[in-house]
XYZ file of C-alpha atoms in Angstrom:
506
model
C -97.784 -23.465 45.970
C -93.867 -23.996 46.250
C -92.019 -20.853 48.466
C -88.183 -20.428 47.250
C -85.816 -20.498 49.925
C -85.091 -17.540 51.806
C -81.981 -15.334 50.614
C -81.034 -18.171 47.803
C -79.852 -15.135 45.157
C -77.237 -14.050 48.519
C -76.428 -17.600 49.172
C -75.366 -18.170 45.769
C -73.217 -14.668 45.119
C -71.475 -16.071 48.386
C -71.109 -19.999 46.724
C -69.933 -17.587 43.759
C -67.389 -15.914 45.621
C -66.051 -19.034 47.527
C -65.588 -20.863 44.288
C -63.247 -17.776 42.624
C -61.599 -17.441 45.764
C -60.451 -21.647 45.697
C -59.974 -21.463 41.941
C -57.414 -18.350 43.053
C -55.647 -20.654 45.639
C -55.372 -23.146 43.662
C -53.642 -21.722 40.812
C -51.283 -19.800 43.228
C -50.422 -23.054 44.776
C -49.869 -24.750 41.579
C -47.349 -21.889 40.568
C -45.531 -22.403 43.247
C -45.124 -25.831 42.986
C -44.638 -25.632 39.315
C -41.918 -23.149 40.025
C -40.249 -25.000 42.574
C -40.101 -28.043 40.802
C -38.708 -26.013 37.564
C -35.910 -24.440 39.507
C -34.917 -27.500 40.647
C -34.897 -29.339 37.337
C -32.801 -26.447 35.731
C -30.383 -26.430 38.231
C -29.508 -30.366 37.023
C -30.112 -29.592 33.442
C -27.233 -26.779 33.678
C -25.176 -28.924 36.230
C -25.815 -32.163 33.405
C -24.580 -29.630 30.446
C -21.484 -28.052 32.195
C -20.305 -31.724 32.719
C -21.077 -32.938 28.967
C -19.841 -29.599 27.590
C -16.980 -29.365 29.834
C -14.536 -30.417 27.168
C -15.555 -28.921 24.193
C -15.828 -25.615 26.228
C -12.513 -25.829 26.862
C -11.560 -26.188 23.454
C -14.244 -23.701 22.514
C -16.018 -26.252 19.972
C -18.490 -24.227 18.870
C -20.423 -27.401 16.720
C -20.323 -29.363 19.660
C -21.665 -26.742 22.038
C -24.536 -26.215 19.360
C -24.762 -30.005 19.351
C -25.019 -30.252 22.978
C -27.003 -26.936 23.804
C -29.668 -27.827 20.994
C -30.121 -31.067 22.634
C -31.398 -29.866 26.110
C -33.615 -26.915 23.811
C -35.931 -29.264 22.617
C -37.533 -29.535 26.395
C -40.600 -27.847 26.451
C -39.445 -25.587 29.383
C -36.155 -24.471 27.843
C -36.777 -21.528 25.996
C -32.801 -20.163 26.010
C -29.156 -21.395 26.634
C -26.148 -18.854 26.377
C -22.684 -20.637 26.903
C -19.795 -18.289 27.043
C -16.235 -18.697 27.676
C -13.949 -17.477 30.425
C -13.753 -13.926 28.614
C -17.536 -13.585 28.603
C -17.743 -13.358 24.984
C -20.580 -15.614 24.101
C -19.749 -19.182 22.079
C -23.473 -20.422 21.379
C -27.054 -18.685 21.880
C -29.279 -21.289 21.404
C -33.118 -20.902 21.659
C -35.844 -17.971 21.291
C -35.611 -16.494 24.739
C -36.319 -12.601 23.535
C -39.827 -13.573 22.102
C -40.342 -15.201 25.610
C -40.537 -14.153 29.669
C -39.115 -16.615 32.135
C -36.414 -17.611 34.686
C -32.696 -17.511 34.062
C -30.182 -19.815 36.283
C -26.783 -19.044 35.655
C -23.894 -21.132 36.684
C -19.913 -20.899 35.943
C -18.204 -23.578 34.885
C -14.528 -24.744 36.124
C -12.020 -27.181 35.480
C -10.256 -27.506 38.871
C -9.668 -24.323 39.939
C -9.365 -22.334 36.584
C -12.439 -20.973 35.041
C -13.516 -22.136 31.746
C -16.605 -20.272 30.765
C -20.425 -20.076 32.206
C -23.889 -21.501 31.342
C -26.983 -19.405 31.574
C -30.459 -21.229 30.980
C -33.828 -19.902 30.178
C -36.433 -21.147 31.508
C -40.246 -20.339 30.067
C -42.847 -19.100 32.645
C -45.777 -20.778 32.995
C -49.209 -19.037 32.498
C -52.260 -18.938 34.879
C -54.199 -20.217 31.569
C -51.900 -22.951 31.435
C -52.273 -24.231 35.329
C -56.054 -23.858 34.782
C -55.726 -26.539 31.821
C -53.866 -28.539 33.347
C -56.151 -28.279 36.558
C -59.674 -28.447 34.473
C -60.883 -31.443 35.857
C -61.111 -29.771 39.721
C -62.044 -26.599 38.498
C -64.783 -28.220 37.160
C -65.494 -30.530 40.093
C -65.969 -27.295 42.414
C -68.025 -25.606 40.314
C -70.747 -28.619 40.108
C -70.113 -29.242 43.800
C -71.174 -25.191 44.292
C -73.957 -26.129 42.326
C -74.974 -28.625 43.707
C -74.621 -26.905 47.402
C -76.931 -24.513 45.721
C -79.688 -26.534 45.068
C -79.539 -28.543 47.711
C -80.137 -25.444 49.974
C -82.843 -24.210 47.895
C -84.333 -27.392 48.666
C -83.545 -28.071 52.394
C -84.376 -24.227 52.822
C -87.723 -23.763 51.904
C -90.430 -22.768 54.721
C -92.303 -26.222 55.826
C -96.231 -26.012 56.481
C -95.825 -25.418 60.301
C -93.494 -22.284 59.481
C -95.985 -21.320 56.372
C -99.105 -21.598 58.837
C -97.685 -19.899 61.815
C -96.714 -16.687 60.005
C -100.409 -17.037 58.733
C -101.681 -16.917 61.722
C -98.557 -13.530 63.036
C -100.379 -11.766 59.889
C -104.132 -12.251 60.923
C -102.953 -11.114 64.550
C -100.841 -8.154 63.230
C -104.274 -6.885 60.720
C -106.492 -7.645 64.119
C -104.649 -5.323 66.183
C -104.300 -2.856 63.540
C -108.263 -3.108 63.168
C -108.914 -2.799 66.567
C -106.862 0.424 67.135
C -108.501 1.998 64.502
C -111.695 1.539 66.099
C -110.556 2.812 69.083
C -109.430 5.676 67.692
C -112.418 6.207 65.995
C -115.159 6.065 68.913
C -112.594 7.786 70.830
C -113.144 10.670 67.792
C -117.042 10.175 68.225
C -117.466 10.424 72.010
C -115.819 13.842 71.690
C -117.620 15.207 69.003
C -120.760 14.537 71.069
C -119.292 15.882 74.423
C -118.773 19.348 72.496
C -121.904 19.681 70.822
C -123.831 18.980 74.094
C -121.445 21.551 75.866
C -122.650 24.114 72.766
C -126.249 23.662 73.235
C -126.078 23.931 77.491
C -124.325 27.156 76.160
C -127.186 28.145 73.709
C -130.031 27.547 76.789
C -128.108 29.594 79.157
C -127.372 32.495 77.060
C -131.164 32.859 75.362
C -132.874 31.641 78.532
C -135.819 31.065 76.076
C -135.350 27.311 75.615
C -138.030 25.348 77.229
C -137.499 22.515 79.695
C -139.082 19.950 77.018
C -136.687 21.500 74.367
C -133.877 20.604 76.635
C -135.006 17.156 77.414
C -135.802 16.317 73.272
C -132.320 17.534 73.068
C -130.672 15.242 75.597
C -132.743 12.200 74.166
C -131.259 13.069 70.546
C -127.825 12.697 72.076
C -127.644 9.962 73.419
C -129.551 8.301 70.343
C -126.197 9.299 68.710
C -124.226 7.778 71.167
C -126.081 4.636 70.500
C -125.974 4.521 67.011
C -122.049 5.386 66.162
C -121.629 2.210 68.824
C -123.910 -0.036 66.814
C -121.959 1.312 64.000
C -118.654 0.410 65.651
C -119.698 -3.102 66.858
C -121.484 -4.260 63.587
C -117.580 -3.095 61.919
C -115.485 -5.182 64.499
C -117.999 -7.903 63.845
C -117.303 -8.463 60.540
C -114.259 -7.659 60.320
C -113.845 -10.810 62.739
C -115.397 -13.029 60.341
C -113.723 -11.924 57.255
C -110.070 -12.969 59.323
C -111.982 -16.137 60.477
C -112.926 -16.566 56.388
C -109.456 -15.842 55.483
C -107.553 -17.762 57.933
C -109.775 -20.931 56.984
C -109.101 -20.112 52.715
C -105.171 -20.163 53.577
C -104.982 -23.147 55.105
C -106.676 -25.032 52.941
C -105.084 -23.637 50.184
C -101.517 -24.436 51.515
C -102.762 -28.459 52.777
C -103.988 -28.619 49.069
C -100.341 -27.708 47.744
C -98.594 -29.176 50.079
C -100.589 -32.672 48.944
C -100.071 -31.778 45.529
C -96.269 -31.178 46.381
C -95.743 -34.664 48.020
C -97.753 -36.448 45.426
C -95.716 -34.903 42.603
C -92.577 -35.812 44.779
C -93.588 -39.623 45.257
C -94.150 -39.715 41.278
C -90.698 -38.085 40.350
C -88.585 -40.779 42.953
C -90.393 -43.680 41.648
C -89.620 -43.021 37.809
C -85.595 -41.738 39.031
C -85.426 -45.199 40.724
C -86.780 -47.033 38.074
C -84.697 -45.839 35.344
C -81.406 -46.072 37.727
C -82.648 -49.481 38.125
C -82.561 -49.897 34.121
C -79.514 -48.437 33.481
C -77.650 -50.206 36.243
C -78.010 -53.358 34.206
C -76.426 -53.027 31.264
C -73.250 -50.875 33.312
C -72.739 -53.761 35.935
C -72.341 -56.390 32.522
C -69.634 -53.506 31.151
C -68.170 -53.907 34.501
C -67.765 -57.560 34.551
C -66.084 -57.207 31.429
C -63.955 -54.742 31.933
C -62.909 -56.928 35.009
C -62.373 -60.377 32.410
C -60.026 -58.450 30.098
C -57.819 -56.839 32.902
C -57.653 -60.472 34.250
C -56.814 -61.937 30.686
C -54.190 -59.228 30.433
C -52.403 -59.839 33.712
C -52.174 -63.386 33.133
C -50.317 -62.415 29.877
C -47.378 -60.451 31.461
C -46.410 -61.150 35.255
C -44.992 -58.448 36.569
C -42.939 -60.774 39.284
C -41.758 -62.931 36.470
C -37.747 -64.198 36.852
C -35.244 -62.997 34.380
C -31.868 -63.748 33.876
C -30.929 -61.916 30.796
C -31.831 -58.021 29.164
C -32.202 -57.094 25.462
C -32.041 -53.982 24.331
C -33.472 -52.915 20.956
C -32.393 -50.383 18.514
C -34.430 -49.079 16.047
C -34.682 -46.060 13.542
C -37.036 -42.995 13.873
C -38.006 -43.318 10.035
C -41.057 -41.563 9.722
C -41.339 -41.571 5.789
C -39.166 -45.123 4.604
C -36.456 -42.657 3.758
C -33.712 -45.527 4.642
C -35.492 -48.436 2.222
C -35.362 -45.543 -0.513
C -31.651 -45.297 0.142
C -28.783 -46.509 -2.137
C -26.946 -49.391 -1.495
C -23.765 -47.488 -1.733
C -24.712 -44.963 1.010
C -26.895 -47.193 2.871
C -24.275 -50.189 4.043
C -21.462 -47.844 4.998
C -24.401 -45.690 7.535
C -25.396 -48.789 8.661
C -21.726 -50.550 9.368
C -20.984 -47.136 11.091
C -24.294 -47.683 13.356
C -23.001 -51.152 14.241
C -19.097 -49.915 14.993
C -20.368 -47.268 17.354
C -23.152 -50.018 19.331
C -20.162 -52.516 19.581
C -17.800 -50.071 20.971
C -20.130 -48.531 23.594
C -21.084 -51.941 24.706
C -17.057 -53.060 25.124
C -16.715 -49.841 26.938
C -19.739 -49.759 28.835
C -19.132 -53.323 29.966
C -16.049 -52.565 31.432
C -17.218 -50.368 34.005
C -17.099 -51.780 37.654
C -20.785 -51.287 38.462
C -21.244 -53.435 35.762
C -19.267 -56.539 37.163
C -20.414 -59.955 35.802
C -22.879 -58.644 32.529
C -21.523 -60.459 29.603
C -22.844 -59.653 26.065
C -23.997 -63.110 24.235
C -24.622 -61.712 20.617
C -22.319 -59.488 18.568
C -24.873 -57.171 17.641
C -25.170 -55.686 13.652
C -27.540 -53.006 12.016
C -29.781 -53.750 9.142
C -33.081 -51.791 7.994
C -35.012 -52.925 11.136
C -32.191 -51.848 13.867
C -29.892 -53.939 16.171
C -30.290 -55.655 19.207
C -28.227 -56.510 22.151
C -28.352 -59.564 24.336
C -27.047 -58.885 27.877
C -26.488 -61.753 30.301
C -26.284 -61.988 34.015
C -23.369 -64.387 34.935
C -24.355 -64.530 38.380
C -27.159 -63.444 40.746
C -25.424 -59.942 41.747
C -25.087 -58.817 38.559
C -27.282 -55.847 37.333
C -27.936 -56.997 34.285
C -31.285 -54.120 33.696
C -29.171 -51.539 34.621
C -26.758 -52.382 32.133
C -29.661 -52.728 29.740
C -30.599 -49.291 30.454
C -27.249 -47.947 30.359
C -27.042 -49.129 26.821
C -29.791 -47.996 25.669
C -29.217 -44.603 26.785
C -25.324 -44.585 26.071
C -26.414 -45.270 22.020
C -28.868 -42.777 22.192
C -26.761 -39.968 23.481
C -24.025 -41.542 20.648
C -26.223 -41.525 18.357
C -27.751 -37.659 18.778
C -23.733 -36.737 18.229
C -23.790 -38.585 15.123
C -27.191 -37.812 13.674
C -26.740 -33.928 14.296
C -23.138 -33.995 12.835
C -24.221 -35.617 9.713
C -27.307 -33.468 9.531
C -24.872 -30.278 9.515
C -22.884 -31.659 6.472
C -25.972 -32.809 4.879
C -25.498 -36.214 4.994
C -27.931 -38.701 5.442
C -28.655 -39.933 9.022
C -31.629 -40.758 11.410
C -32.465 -40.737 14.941
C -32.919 -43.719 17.110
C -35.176 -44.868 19.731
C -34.691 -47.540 22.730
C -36.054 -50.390 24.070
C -34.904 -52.088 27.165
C -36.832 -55.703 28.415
C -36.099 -58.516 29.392
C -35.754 -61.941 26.921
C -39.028 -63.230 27.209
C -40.723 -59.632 26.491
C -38.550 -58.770 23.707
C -41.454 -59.288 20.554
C -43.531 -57.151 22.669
C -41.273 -54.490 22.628
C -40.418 -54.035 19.452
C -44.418 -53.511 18.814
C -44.305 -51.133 21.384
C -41.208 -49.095 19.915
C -43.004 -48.983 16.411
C -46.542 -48.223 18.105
C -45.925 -45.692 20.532
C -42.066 -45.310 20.742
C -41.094 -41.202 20.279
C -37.749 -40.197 18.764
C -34.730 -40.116 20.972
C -36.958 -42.340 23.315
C -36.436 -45.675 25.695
C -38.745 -47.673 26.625
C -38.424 -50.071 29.681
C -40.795 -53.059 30.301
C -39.079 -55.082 32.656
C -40.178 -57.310 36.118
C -40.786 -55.516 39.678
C -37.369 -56.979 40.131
C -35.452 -55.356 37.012
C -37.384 -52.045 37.953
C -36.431 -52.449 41.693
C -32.067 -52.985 40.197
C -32.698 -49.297 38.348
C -34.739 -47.574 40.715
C -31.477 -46.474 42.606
C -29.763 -44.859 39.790
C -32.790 -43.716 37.144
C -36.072 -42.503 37.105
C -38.958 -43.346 34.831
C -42.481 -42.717 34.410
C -45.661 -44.568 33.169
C -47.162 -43.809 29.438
C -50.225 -41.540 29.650
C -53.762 -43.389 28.563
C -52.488 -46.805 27.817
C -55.069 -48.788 25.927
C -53.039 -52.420 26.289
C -51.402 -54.633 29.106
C -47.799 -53.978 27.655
C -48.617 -50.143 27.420
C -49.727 -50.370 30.875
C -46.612 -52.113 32.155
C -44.384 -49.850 29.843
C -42.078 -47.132 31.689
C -40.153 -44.330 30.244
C -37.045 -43.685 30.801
C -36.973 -39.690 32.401
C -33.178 -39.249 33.586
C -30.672 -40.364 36.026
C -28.668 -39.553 38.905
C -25.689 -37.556 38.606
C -23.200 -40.849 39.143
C -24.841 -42.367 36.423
C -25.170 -39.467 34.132
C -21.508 -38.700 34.492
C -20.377 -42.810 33.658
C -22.255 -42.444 31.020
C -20.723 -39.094 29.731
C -17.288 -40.298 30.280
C -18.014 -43.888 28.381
C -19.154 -41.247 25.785
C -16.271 -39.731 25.488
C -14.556 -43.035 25.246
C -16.035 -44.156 22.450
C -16.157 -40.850 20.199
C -12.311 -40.594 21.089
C -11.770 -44.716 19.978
C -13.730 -43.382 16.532
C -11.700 -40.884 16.142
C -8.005 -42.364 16.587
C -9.870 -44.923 14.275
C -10.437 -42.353 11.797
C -7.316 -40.919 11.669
């Protein structure tokens, strides 16, 4: 017979209780973070837009506010950006912030000392649904590992034989000494009942004074056969009472010994067959193992990640979802794509020129067709930062390129976003099959060395692709911003280059 632990329904309300109360922490904790972290990144989104929209808000270009504000609303935490001017009469509401809750930063912007007008940015709050998403995995940990606590004391908890026999043996005891003062209480009952008859009867002679001596005697004799009989009585009761608790103590313990075998036996059976199966199945996981382990090795030895490099190319290439440009007329097609290849020549000569830049040289002279452009930068000696440049590029054209796109879009003309990729020579074929397998619109891509990653880790910050199912992917790095030195360089090279189209133009 298998006893339950004691209390297990209390022990698990309180494993119940502990795991709410950790769930609670942790989703607290997670807000705060989350909110921290959010503040933070508004603050340089807002800082990042004043700078870009500084001249245009001066100017009060409303199309390139909306160009620039709908750029920075298609973050998943920007729900809302209200630029106004110095009068406070608003220029561009951009976003959906009255359908949603959230944070607002505010910030004025200046030219000197004159003010110019003011940025205010939404951002969304973040639910407690959302944090337990995104935290499912430990929410689910702790509620196994309560489990699990759970069973294990229902387990490690239940009453062993000793404990099972000794409270055996406190019951007997307890039902003895309960017997025993019943009988005592009981001949105690008897011996006065006879005391008070006898006292009635020595009453009876004295009062008739008729009663003969032998009448007295027959009398005496009958009551003390009383008094011997309830005592038989009495001791024949305590007698087998004894040997029914005897009976009874005997039954119980060979009752528990014979479930407690049957326990140990059933045990033994239920380890050998768990054994043997984890036995089986280790088998077949330890060959998966090995090769898993044969393909990460074949991988490696496909792209060194401490590799040499003297030279970065950076690869252009259209967001064209549906063909749209193949289905395009010659007559419209050659003068978007001549346009494309004016814009990446100019950024390069401008971008080239700055003085971080110092000894990158461009080899090719770089022209648009259906499948993009590409750049080849050069290192002309071993302090130049060659993958900075690279990633410079690559983010200068995009940021060009966003201008262009979202002006044409506005005078419905034909135009398409761009994605980036940034690598070094030798790596180039594999990433232009990672820009058209995983590459996102208005994207870049880095797969560079550790020492082309260690030149941009000062000024840029990236981050590695989620769930990457090849070597390349696993290499891969996104770009995810840049310092506000960089950011700024690039802005002003920007700048540069739209005002070079424009004298151009006119």
């Amino acid at each position: 017979m298998t006893y339950l632990a004691p209390r297990q329904g209390l022990f698990a309300i309180i494993l119940l209780v502990s795991f709410c109360l950790q769930t609670l922490l942790l989703v607290i904790s997670t807000d705060q973070q989350l909110s921290k972290s959010r503040a933070l990144k508004g603050e340089q989104m807002v800082a990042q837009l004043i700078d870009e929209a500084r001249l245009s808000l001066e100017n009060k270009d409303r199309v390139s506010l909306s160009v620039i504000a709908n750029r920075y609303t298609s973050e998943q935490d920007v729900t809302r950006i209200l630029i106004k001017d110095n009068n406070d009469d608003v220029l561009v509401p951009v976003g959906n912030a009255p359908m949603q809750q959230g944070d607002t930063i505010r910030q004025i912007a200046t030219k000197g000392d004159a003010v110019i007008g003011s940025v205010a940015l939404t951002l969304k709050d973040i639910s407690k649904g959302e944090i337990i998403a995104m935290q499912w995995p430990f929410v689910i940990g702790m509620l196994l590992l309560h489990l699990l606590l759970w069973l294990i004391y229902g387990y490690l908890a239940r009453p062993t034989k000793e404990q099972i026999n000794a409270i055996s043996r406190d019951i007997s005891e307890l039902h003895r000494e309960q017997f025993r003062q019943l009988d005592q209480r009981g001949s105690e009952r008897d011996y006065q009942r006879s005391d008070y008859e006898g006292d009635r009867r020595a009453a009876d002679i004295e009062t008739t004074q008729s009663t003969a001596d032998n009448t007295t005697n027959a009398d005496a004799s009958a009551a003390v056969r009383t008094l011997n009989i309830h005592g038989a009585v009495n001791s024949y009761i305590r007698g087998q009472q004894g040997a029914t608790s005897a009976d009874a103590d005997t039954r119980i313990d060979t009752e528990h010994d014979l479930d407690i075998s049957n326990g140990i036996k059933d045990d033994v059976d239920a380890t050998s067959k768990a054994d043997s199966a984890h036995h089986t199945e280790d088998k077949p996981s330890e060959t998966g193992h090995d090769q898993s382990i044969g393909k990460a090795a074949r991988g490696s030895a496909r792209l060194s990640a401490t590799r040499t490099f003297d030279s970065v190319r950076v690869q252009i290439v259209f967001h064209d979802e549906f063909n749209m440009l193949e289905r395009l007329a010659p007559a419209q097609r050659l003068p978007y794509l001549a346009l494309c290849t004016q814009l990446l020549n100019q950024a390069t000569t401008e971008l080239l020129k700055q003085p971080l830049l110092l000894g990158v040289s461009m080899i090719n002279e770089p022209s648009f067709d259906d499948k993009g452009a590409s750049v080849l930068l050069k290192a002309d000696n071993s302090h130049a930062k060659v993958a900075l440049a690279g990633v410079m590029l690559g983010k200068l054209y995009l940021m060009l390129n966003k201008i262009i796109h979202d002006k044409h879009i506005e005078l419905s003309r034909f135009a398409l976003p761009a994605k980036a990729g940034v690598s070094d020579d030798a790596q180039s074929e594999a990433m232009m099959h990672l820009l058209h397998g995983i590459g996102k619109k208005e994207q870049m891509l880095i797969l560079l060395p550790n020492a082309g990653l260690k030149q941009i880790s000062h000024h840029v910050q990236v981050q590695s692709i989620m769930r990457p199912t090849t070597v390349y992917e696993r290499e891969c790095a996104i770009f995810d911003g840049g310092n506000d030195a960089m950011i700024q360089r690039l802005a002003d090279v920007r700048n540069a280059v739209l005002m070079v189209d424009n004298q151009e133009v006119s």
